[in-house]
Short mmCIF file of C-alpha atoms and ligand atoms in Angstrom, two decimals:
data_model
loop_
_atom_site.label_atom_id
_atom_site.label_comp_id
_atom_site.label_asym_id
_atom_site.label_seq_id
_atom_site.Cartn_x
_atom_site.Cartn_y
_atom_site.Cartn_z
CA UNK A 132 32.41 -51.08 -53.00
CA UNK A 133 30.20 -52.26 -50.17
CA UNK A 134 27.67 -54.99 -50.95
CA UNK A 135 24.16 -53.58 -51.38
CA UNK A 136 21.35 -55.16 -49.39
CA UNK A 137 17.64 -54.55 -50.06
CA UNK A 138 14.99 -55.85 -47.67
CA UNK A 139 11.76 -56.13 -49.67
CA UNK A 140 9.07 -55.91 -46.98
CA UNK A 141 11.35 -53.89 -44.69
CA UNK A 142 8.35 -52.24 -42.97
CA UNK A 143 6.78 -55.55 -41.89
CA UNK A 144 7.49 -57.59 -38.76
CA UNK A 145 10.36 -59.72 -40.08
CA UNK A 146 11.81 -56.91 -42.21
CA UNK A 147 11.87 -54.45 -39.32
CA UNK A 148 13.66 -56.98 -37.12
CA UNK A 149 16.30 -57.49 -39.80
CA UNK A 150 16.76 -53.73 -40.10
CA UNK A 151 17.23 -53.46 -36.33
CA UNK A 152 19.90 -56.16 -36.48
CA UNK A 153 21.64 -54.30 -39.34
CA UNK A 154 21.65 -50.93 -37.57
CA UNK A 155 25.17 -49.64 -37.15
CA UNK A 156 26.70 -51.97 -39.70
CA UNK A 157 29.25 -50.22 -41.86
CA UNK A 158 30.28 -53.21 -43.99
CA UNK A 159 27.13 -53.12 -46.16
CA UNK A 160 25.01 -50.47 -47.89
CA UNK A 161 21.34 -50.79 -47.04
CA UNK A 162 18.98 -49.84 -49.88
CA UNK A 163 15.61 -48.67 -48.62
CA UNK A 164 12.10 -47.97 -49.88
CA UNK A 165 9.89 -45.37 -48.15
CA UNK A 166 7.06 -46.97 -46.18
CA UNK A 167 4.40 -45.26 -48.30
CA UNK A 168 5.93 -46.83 -51.45
CA UNK A 169 6.30 -50.33 -50.02
CA UNK A 170 3.89 -51.79 -52.59
CA UNK A 171 5.20 -49.72 -55.53
CA UNK A 172 6.17 -52.55 -57.91
CA UNK A 173 8.32 -50.44 -60.25
CA UNK A 174 10.35 -48.99 -57.38
CA UNK A 175 10.77 -52.42 -55.79
CA UNK A 176 11.89 -53.90 -59.10
CA UNK A 177 14.60 -51.22 -59.46
CA UNK A 178 15.84 -51.75 -55.90
CA UNK A 179 15.76 -55.55 -56.21
CA UNK A 180 17.85 -55.36 -59.38
CA UNK A 181 20.30 -52.91 -57.82
CA UNK A 182 20.99 -55.15 -54.81
CA UNK A 183 23.74 -57.71 -54.36
CA UNK A 184 21.56 -59.54 -51.86
CA UNK A 185 17.78 -59.09 -51.68
CA UNK A 186 16.08 -60.32 -48.50
CA UNK A 187 12.40 -60.98 -49.16
CA UNK A 188 10.13 -60.44 -46.13
CA UNK A 189 6.85 -60.74 -47.99
CA UNK A 190 3.87 -63.08 -48.22
CA UNK A 191 4.46 -66.12 -50.47
CA UNK A 192 2.85 -64.72 -53.64
CA UNK A 193 4.70 -61.41 -53.37
CA UNK A 194 7.96 -63.35 -52.84
CA UNK A 195 7.39 -65.33 -56.03
CA UNK A 196 6.68 -62.06 -57.84
CA UNK A 197 9.89 -60.50 -56.46
CA UNK A 198 11.92 -63.48 -57.68
CA UNK A 199 10.39 -63.07 -61.15
CA UNK A 200 11.37 -59.38 -61.10
CA UNK A 201 15.07 -60.34 -61.03
CA UNK A 202 14.75 -63.29 -63.44
CA UNK A 203 17.06 -61.69 -66.03
CA UNK A 204 19.64 -60.54 -63.47
CA UNK A 205 22.59 -62.91 -62.97
CA UNK A 206 24.12 -60.97 -60.08
CA UNK A 207 21.52 -60.48 -57.37
CA UNK A 208 21.32 -63.22 -54.74
CA UNK A 209 18.16 -63.85 -52.74
CA UNK A 210 17.22 -64.83 -49.21
CA UNK A 211 13.48 -65.55 -49.07
CA UNK A 212 11.93 -65.60 -45.58
CA UNK A 213 8.56 -66.81 -46.89
CA UNK A 214 7.38 -70.40 -47.32
CA UNK A 215 7.46 -70.17 -51.13
CA UNK A 216 10.79 -71.90 -51.85
CA UNK A 217 11.61 -74.03 -48.81
CA UNK A 218 11.18 -77.40 -50.52
CA UNK A 219 12.36 -76.25 -53.95
CA UNK A 220 15.32 -78.42 -55.05
CA UNK A 221 17.31 -75.51 -56.51
CA UNK A 222 17.16 -73.40 -53.33
CA UNK A 223 19.56 -73.92 -50.41
CA UNK A 224 17.69 -74.39 -47.12
CA UNK A 225 18.97 -71.68 -44.78
CA UNK A 226 19.47 -73.72 -41.60
CA UNK A 227 23.27 -73.63 -41.35
CA UNK A 228 23.56 -76.08 -38.42
CA UNK A 229 21.34 -78.83 -39.84
CA UNK A 230 24.35 -80.55 -41.49
CA UNK A 231 28.08 -80.08 -41.37
CA UNK A 232 28.08 -79.00 -45.06
CA UNK A 233 25.03 -76.71 -44.93
CA UNK A 234 26.82 -73.47 -44.01
CA UNK A 235 29.04 -73.88 -47.08
CA UNK A 236 26.00 -74.56 -49.29
CA UNK A 237 24.38 -71.36 -48.04
CA UNK A 238 27.61 -69.39 -48.48
CA UNK A 239 27.81 -70.36 -52.16
CA UNK A 240 24.11 -70.31 -53.01
CA UNK A 241 22.38 -67.90 -55.33
CA UNK A 242 18.98 -68.61 -53.73
CA UNK A 243 18.50 -69.31 -50.02
CA UNK A 244 15.15 -70.22 -48.44
CA UNK A 245 15.08 -69.10 -44.81
CA UNK A 246 13.45 -71.81 -42.67
CA UNK A 247 10.12 -71.42 -40.92
CA UNK A 248 10.18 -70.78 -37.19
CA UNK A 249 8.48 -74.03 -36.12
CA UNK A 250 10.52 -76.14 -38.60
CA UNK A 251 13.75 -74.68 -37.20
CA UNK A 252 12.88 -76.27 -33.85
CA UNK A 253 11.40 -79.49 -35.25
CA UNK A 254 14.15 -80.17 -37.81
CA UNK A 255 16.78 -79.18 -35.25
CA UNK A 256 15.50 -81.99 -33.00
CA UNK A 257 14.58 -84.64 -35.58
CA UNK A 258 17.24 -84.54 -38.29
CA UNK A 259 20.24 -85.48 -36.07
CA UNK A 260 18.31 -88.54 -34.82
CA UNK A 261 17.45 -89.61 -38.39
CA UNK A 262 21.09 -89.21 -39.42
CA UNK A 263 22.31 -91.17 -36.37
CA UNK A 264 19.91 -94.04 -37.20
CA UNK A 265 18.02 -93.60 -33.92
CA UNK A 266 14.67 -92.51 -35.38
CA UNK A 267 13.59 -95.35 -37.70
CA UNK A 268 11.91 -95.10 -41.10
CA UNK A 269 8.19 -94.65 -40.75
CA UNK A 270 8.19 -93.52 -37.10
CA UNK A 271 4.95 -91.52 -36.51
CA UNK A 272 6.45 -88.18 -35.47
CA UNK A 273 4.29 -85.56 -33.74
CA UNK A 274 5.27 -81.92 -33.28
CA UNK A 275 3.47 -79.70 -30.75
CA UNK A 276 4.40 -76.06 -30.43
CA UNK A 277 3.59 -72.63 -29.04
CA UNK A 278 4.67 -69.37 -30.68
CA UNK A 279 4.69 -65.73 -29.69
CA UNK A 280 1.99 -63.84 -31.57
CA UNK A 281 4.42 -61.82 -33.72
CA UNK A 282 4.70 -65.08 -35.71
CA UNK A 283 1.41 -64.08 -37.33
CA UNK A 284 2.88 -60.80 -38.65
CA UNK A 285 1.26 -57.35 -38.59
CA UNK A 286 -2.25 -58.74 -38.83
CA UNK A 287 -2.04 -61.00 -35.78
CA UNK A 288 -0.11 -58.39 -33.79
CA UNK A 289 -3.06 -56.02 -34.32
CA UNK A 290 -5.56 -58.76 -33.40
CA UNK A 291 -3.74 -59.56 -30.17
CA UNK A 292 -2.78 -56.03 -29.07
CA UNK A 293 -5.72 -53.86 -30.15
CA UNK A 294 -8.90 -54.51 -28.21
CA UNK A 295 -10.84 -52.34 -30.66
CA UNK A 296 -9.80 -54.51 -33.61
CA UNK A 297 -12.98 -56.14 -35.04
CA UNK A 298 -11.07 -59.47 -35.11
CA UNK A 299 -9.54 -59.02 -31.65
CA UNK A 300 -8.33 -62.26 -30.06
CA UNK A 301 -8.77 -62.28 -26.29
CA UNK A 302 -7.61 -65.87 -25.66
CA UNK A 303 -4.36 -66.06 -23.65
CA UNK A 304 -3.48 -69.28 -25.52
CA UNK A 305 -5.13 -70.87 -28.55
CA UNK A 306 -4.61 -73.85 -30.87
CA UNK A 307 -4.83 -73.37 -34.63
CA UNK A 308 -3.84 -75.31 -37.74
CA UNK A 309 -6.69 -77.62 -36.78
CA UNK A 310 -7.00 -79.13 -40.28
CA UNK A 311 -3.44 -80.50 -39.78
CA UNK A 312 -2.44 -78.97 -43.11
CA UNK A 313 -0.11 -76.24 -41.81
CA UNK A 314 2.22 -74.76 -44.43
CA UNK A 315 5.30 -75.86 -42.43
CA UNK A 316 4.61 -79.62 -42.67
CA UNK A 317 6.31 -80.13 -46.09
CA UNK A 318 9.61 -78.57 -44.99
CA UNK A 319 9.55 -80.45 -41.66
CA UNK A 320 9.12 -83.70 -43.60
CA UNK A 321 11.74 -82.96 -46.28
CA UNK A 322 14.50 -81.43 -44.16
CA UNK A 323 13.67 -83.62 -41.15
CA UNK A 324 14.42 -86.55 -43.48
CA UNK A 325 11.06 -88.10 -42.56
CA UNK A 326 9.22 -90.70 -44.63
CA UNK A 327 5.85 -89.77 -43.18
CA UNK A 328 4.54 -86.24 -42.72
CA UNK A 329 4.51 -85.36 -39.00
CA UNK A 330 1.29 -84.47 -37.18
CA UNK A 331 1.86 -80.80 -36.40
CA UNK A 332 -0.22 -78.95 -33.80
CA UNK A 333 0.79 -75.27 -33.43
CA UNK A 334 -0.56 -72.76 -30.93
CA UNK A 335 -0.11 -69.11 -30.00
CA UNK A 336 0.35 -67.54 -26.59
CA UNK A 337 -0.28 -63.98 -25.43
CA UNK A 338 3.38 -62.96 -25.56
CA UNK A 339 5.05 -61.24 -28.51
CA UNK A 340 8.20 -63.29 -29.05
CA UNK A 341 9.34 -66.77 -28.09
CA UNK A 342 8.69 -70.38 -29.02
CA UNK A 343 8.65 -73.93 -27.68
CA UNK A 344 8.62 -76.88 -30.10
CA UNK A 345 8.11 -80.39 -28.64
CA UNK A 346 8.70 -83.82 -30.21
CA UNK A 347 7.73 -86.63 -27.79
CA UNK A 348 9.12 -90.12 -28.56
CA UNK A 349 8.51 -93.71 -27.39
CA UNK A 350 11.94 -95.25 -26.75
CA UNK A 351 10.81 -98.83 -27.50
CA UNK A 352 9.77 -97.77 -31.03
CA UNK A 353 13.22 -96.31 -31.78
CA UNK A 354 16.36 -98.18 -32.90
CA UNK A 355 17.36 -100.97 -30.49
CA UNK A 356 19.17 -99.67 -27.44
CA UNK A 357 18.01 -96.04 -27.75
CA UNK A 358 18.00 -94.29 -24.39
CA UNK A 359 17.63 -90.79 -23.00
CA UNK A 360 21.43 -90.69 -22.82
CA UNK A 361 22.09 -91.96 -26.37
CA UNK A 362 19.61 -89.46 -27.85
CA UNK A 363 21.23 -86.63 -25.92
CA UNK A 364 24.70 -87.78 -27.04
CA UNK A 365 23.58 -87.80 -30.71
CA UNK A 366 22.36 -84.21 -30.42
CA UNK A 367 25.54 -83.09 -28.65
CA UNK A 368 27.68 -84.68 -31.36
CA UNK A 369 25.61 -83.19 -34.17
CA UNK A 370 25.90 -79.64 -32.85
CA UNK A 371 29.56 -79.80 -31.76
CA UNK A 372 31.76 -76.97 -33.02
CA UNK A 373 29.18 -74.21 -33.55
CA UNK A 374 27.71 -71.58 -31.25
CA UNK A 375 24.11 -70.97 -32.34
CA UNK A 376 22.42 -74.23 -31.29
CA UNK A 377 23.09 -75.32 -27.71
CA UNK A 378 22.18 -78.71 -26.28
CA UNK A 379 21.37 -78.45 -22.57
CA UNK A 380 23.28 -80.95 -20.40
CA UNK A 381 21.07 -83.75 -19.07
CA UNK A 382 21.84 -82.66 -15.50
CA UNK A 383 20.48 -79.18 -16.29
CA UNK A 384 17.30 -80.56 -17.89
CA UNK A 385 16.74 -82.88 -14.93
CA UNK A 386 16.72 -79.88 -12.55
CA UNK A 387 14.10 -77.90 -14.45
CA UNK A 388 10.55 -77.70 -13.15
CA UNK A 389 9.27 -75.68 -16.11
CA UNK A 390 10.34 -74.01 -19.37
CA UNK A 391 9.43 -70.42 -20.20
CA UNK A 392 8.58 -69.97 -23.90
CA UNK A 393 9.92 -66.40 -23.81
CA UNK A 394 13.34 -67.26 -22.36
CA UNK A 395 15.22 -66.72 -25.63
CA UNK A 396 13.12 -63.75 -26.84
CA UNK A 397 15.44 -61.20 -28.46
CA UNK A 398 18.17 -63.80 -29.01
CA UNK A 399 19.26 -65.47 -32.24
CA UNK A 400 20.22 -68.78 -30.64
CA UNK A 401 18.29 -72.01 -30.07
CA UNK A 402 18.49 -74.35 -27.06
CA UNK A 403 17.59 -78.06 -27.22
CA UNK A 404 16.57 -80.25 -24.28
CA UNK A 405 16.03 -83.98 -23.83
CA UNK A 406 13.52 -84.60 -21.03
CA UNK A 407 12.58 -87.90 -19.39
CA UNK A 408 13.89 -90.24 -16.74
CA UNK A 409 17.01 -92.34 -17.05
CA UNK A 410 15.85 -95.92 -17.64
CA UNK A 411 12.35 -94.69 -18.53
CA UNK A 412 10.24 -95.52 -21.57
CA UNK A 413 9.66 -92.11 -23.16
CA UNK A 414 11.54 -88.90 -23.94
CA UNK A 415 10.32 -85.44 -24.83
CA UNK A 416 12.59 -83.42 -27.11
CA UNK A 417 12.17 -79.66 -26.74
CA UNK A 418 13.51 -76.73 -28.74
CA UNK A 419 13.44 -73.22 -27.29
CA UNK A 420 13.92 -70.24 -29.62
CA UNK A 421 12.60 -66.81 -30.61
CA UNK A 422 10.18 -67.07 -33.54
CA UNK A 423 11.66 -63.83 -34.86
CA UNK A 424 15.29 -64.69 -33.97
CA UNK A 425 16.69 -68.04 -35.08
CA UNK A 426 13.11 -68.60 -36.31
CA UNK A 427 13.23 -65.79 -38.89
CA UNK A 428 15.19 -62.52 -38.85
CA UNK A 429 18.20 -63.77 -36.87
CA UNK A 430 18.58 -66.68 -39.27
CA UNK A 431 18.21 -64.33 -42.27
CA UNK A 432 21.07 -62.11 -41.05
CA UNK A 433 23.17 -65.21 -40.29
CA UNK A 434 22.54 -66.43 -43.85
CA UNK A 435 23.34 -63.02 -45.30
CA UNK A 436 26.67 -62.99 -43.44
CA UNK A 437 27.48 -66.47 -44.72
CA UNK A 438 26.71 -65.35 -48.29
CA UNK A 439 28.84 -62.22 -47.87
CA UNK A 440 31.75 -64.40 -46.73
CA UNK A 441 31.88 -66.22 -50.10
N1 NDP B 494 6.67 -63.17 -38.21
C1 NDP B 494 7.37 -64.29 -38.11
O1 NDP B 494 7.66 -64.80 -36.99
C2 NDP B 494 7.88 -64.97 -39.31
C3 NDP B 494 7.50 -64.58 -40.60
N2 NDP B 494 8.04 -65.24 -41.67
C4 NDP B 494 7.66 -64.92 -43.03
O2 NDP B 494 8.17 -63.65 -43.41
C5 NDP B 494 7.32 -63.07 -44.39
C6 NDP B 494 6.86 -61.73 -43.87
O3 NDP B 494 6.08 -61.97 -42.72
P1 NDP B 494 5.84 -60.87 -41.61
O4 NDP B 494 6.99 -59.95 -41.56
O5 NDP B 494 5.45 -61.62 -40.40
O6 NDP B 494 4.55 -60.18 -42.26
P2 NDP B 494 4.02 -58.67 -42.08
O7 NDP B 494 2.62 -58.71 -42.55
O8 NDP B 494 4.34 -58.18 -40.74
O9 NDP B 494 4.90 -57.85 -43.13
C7 NDP B 494 4.84 -58.10 -44.51
C8 NDP B 494 5.27 -56.84 -45.24
O10 NDP B 494 5.21 -57.11 -46.65
C9 NDP B 494 4.42 -56.08 -47.26
N3 NDP B 494 3.72 -56.61 -48.44
C10 NDP B 494 2.66 -57.43 -48.47
N4 NDP B 494 2.31 -57.71 -49.74
C11 NDP B 494 3.17 -57.01 -50.54
C12 NDP B 494 3.31 -56.86 -51.93
N5 NDP B 494 2.50 -57.49 -52.79
N6 NDP B 494 4.30 -56.05 -52.40
C13 NDP B 494 5.12 -55.41 -51.54
N7 NDP B 494 5.03 -55.50 -50.18
C14 NDP B 494 4.06 -56.30 -49.69
C15 NDP B 494 3.44 -55.67 -46.18
O11 NDP B 494 2.89 -54.41 -46.47
P3 NDP B 494 1.42 -54.01 -45.91
O12 NDP B 494 1.66 -53.45 -44.56
O13 NDP B 494 0.93 -53.04 -46.92
O14 NDP B 494 0.59 -55.26 -45.88
C16 NDP B 494 4.35 -55.67 -44.96
O15 NDP B 494 5.11 -54.49 -44.88
C17 NDP B 494 6.13 -64.02 -44.59
O16 NDP B 494 6.33 -64.85 -45.71
C18 NDP B 494 6.16 -64.82 -43.30
O17 NDP B 494 5.51 -66.05 -43.47
C19 NDP B 494 8.98 -66.18 -41.48
C20 NDP B 494 9.36 -66.61 -40.26
C21 NDP B 494 8.77 -66.06 -39.07
C1 X2W B 495 1.89 -67.63 -35.02
C2 X2W B 495 1.78 -67.79 -36.51
O1 X2W B 495 0.77 -67.47 -37.11
N1 X2W B 495 2.83 -68.27 -37.11
C3 X2W B 495 2.89 -68.44 -38.53
C4 X2W B 495 4.22 -68.97 -38.94
C5 X2W B 495 5.32 -68.00 -38.78
C6 X2W B 495 6.43 -68.36 -39.69
O2 X2W B 495 7.39 -69.01 -39.39
O3 X2W B 495 6.18 -68.02 -40.92
P1 X2W B 495 6.85 -68.58 -42.17
O4 X2W B 495 6.30 -69.87 -42.55
O5 X2W B 495 6.62 -67.66 -43.24
O6 X2W B 495 8.26 -68.73 -41.86
C7 X2W B 495 1.85 -69.44 -39.04
O7 X2W B 495 1.52 -70.37 -38.32
O8 X2W B 495 1.47 -69.31 -40.21
#
């Protein structure tokens, strides 16, 4: 029998992208709910309990409710794309490349929390440097980022695309999260292995998909002897042997005059850069990804495949 997959929230932004990625797959059976019934709790509960893997593409509260709907079911496994369980100790964090053992943890987990889009970039840059002893305890990390507007789901897509929308946003680029209490800070801190919560300043640009996450660092506040080259080498070593996260060679980064936030739109990979000048005093670490690819739906399908390989 083929494993049964149910995407709760399949008609939303993340859910639709997962469905697109699953089109044509014959190794799984996709359970589906009609769009008009997407909020029918009884129907969702039946489908959730019938699935081998349920992928939740819902707001946080609805995700928690979906998890409670399968509380008595020992078989169904869950991938939650919301923020609800990303720092919960009994959930595996679904960023397979963040540690050598993480893919195995995801493969064997009952409950997997899919990472946030911004944290995928930030943790991808920070965690290897914490593990290599380059980024010291207590370093005041800052994370600055720009996302495609699909990151805000159906509501923001309508605000950005529909000029007749009463809450239409006409700005080509805007900052938000101005209280510095963005919901992604706890997972960046926990899975970035940071002692202090980073200052996180997100923004949105007038393009549907794509993302740049930046972490600038002062070299003289890092471990003794840290250089542009040693930071790059630590990232290269951390990501050796896998194909999703690429570290750009220093020679490539040195040639670039600019980075386009949409370059990886439609792709499920992430590319990391170390910018600066050899012998200089600062570096800027940059992650390039698609907020809906490695930042959400691409990672969810990757995690599902890992779980199916158990
Ligand atoms: N967009 C992105 O880049 C990313 C999103 N995520 C996360 O994925 C989750 C889904 O986000 P996204 O796809 O963007 O959001 P959307 O608003 O685009 O889609 C959410 C879907 O869930 C449905 N829904 C809402 N409440 C309920 C409920 N109580 N019961 C059943 N269905 C419900 C919505 O239906 P209706 O149309 O009726 O509202 C909609 O179909 C969120 O937790 C989000 O934070 C994670 C990473 C990136
Ligand atoms: C542009 C935009 O609004 N982005 C969303 C985050 C998108 C995302 O990653 O959501 P999850 O936390 O559910 O994973 C935000 O800042 O709330």
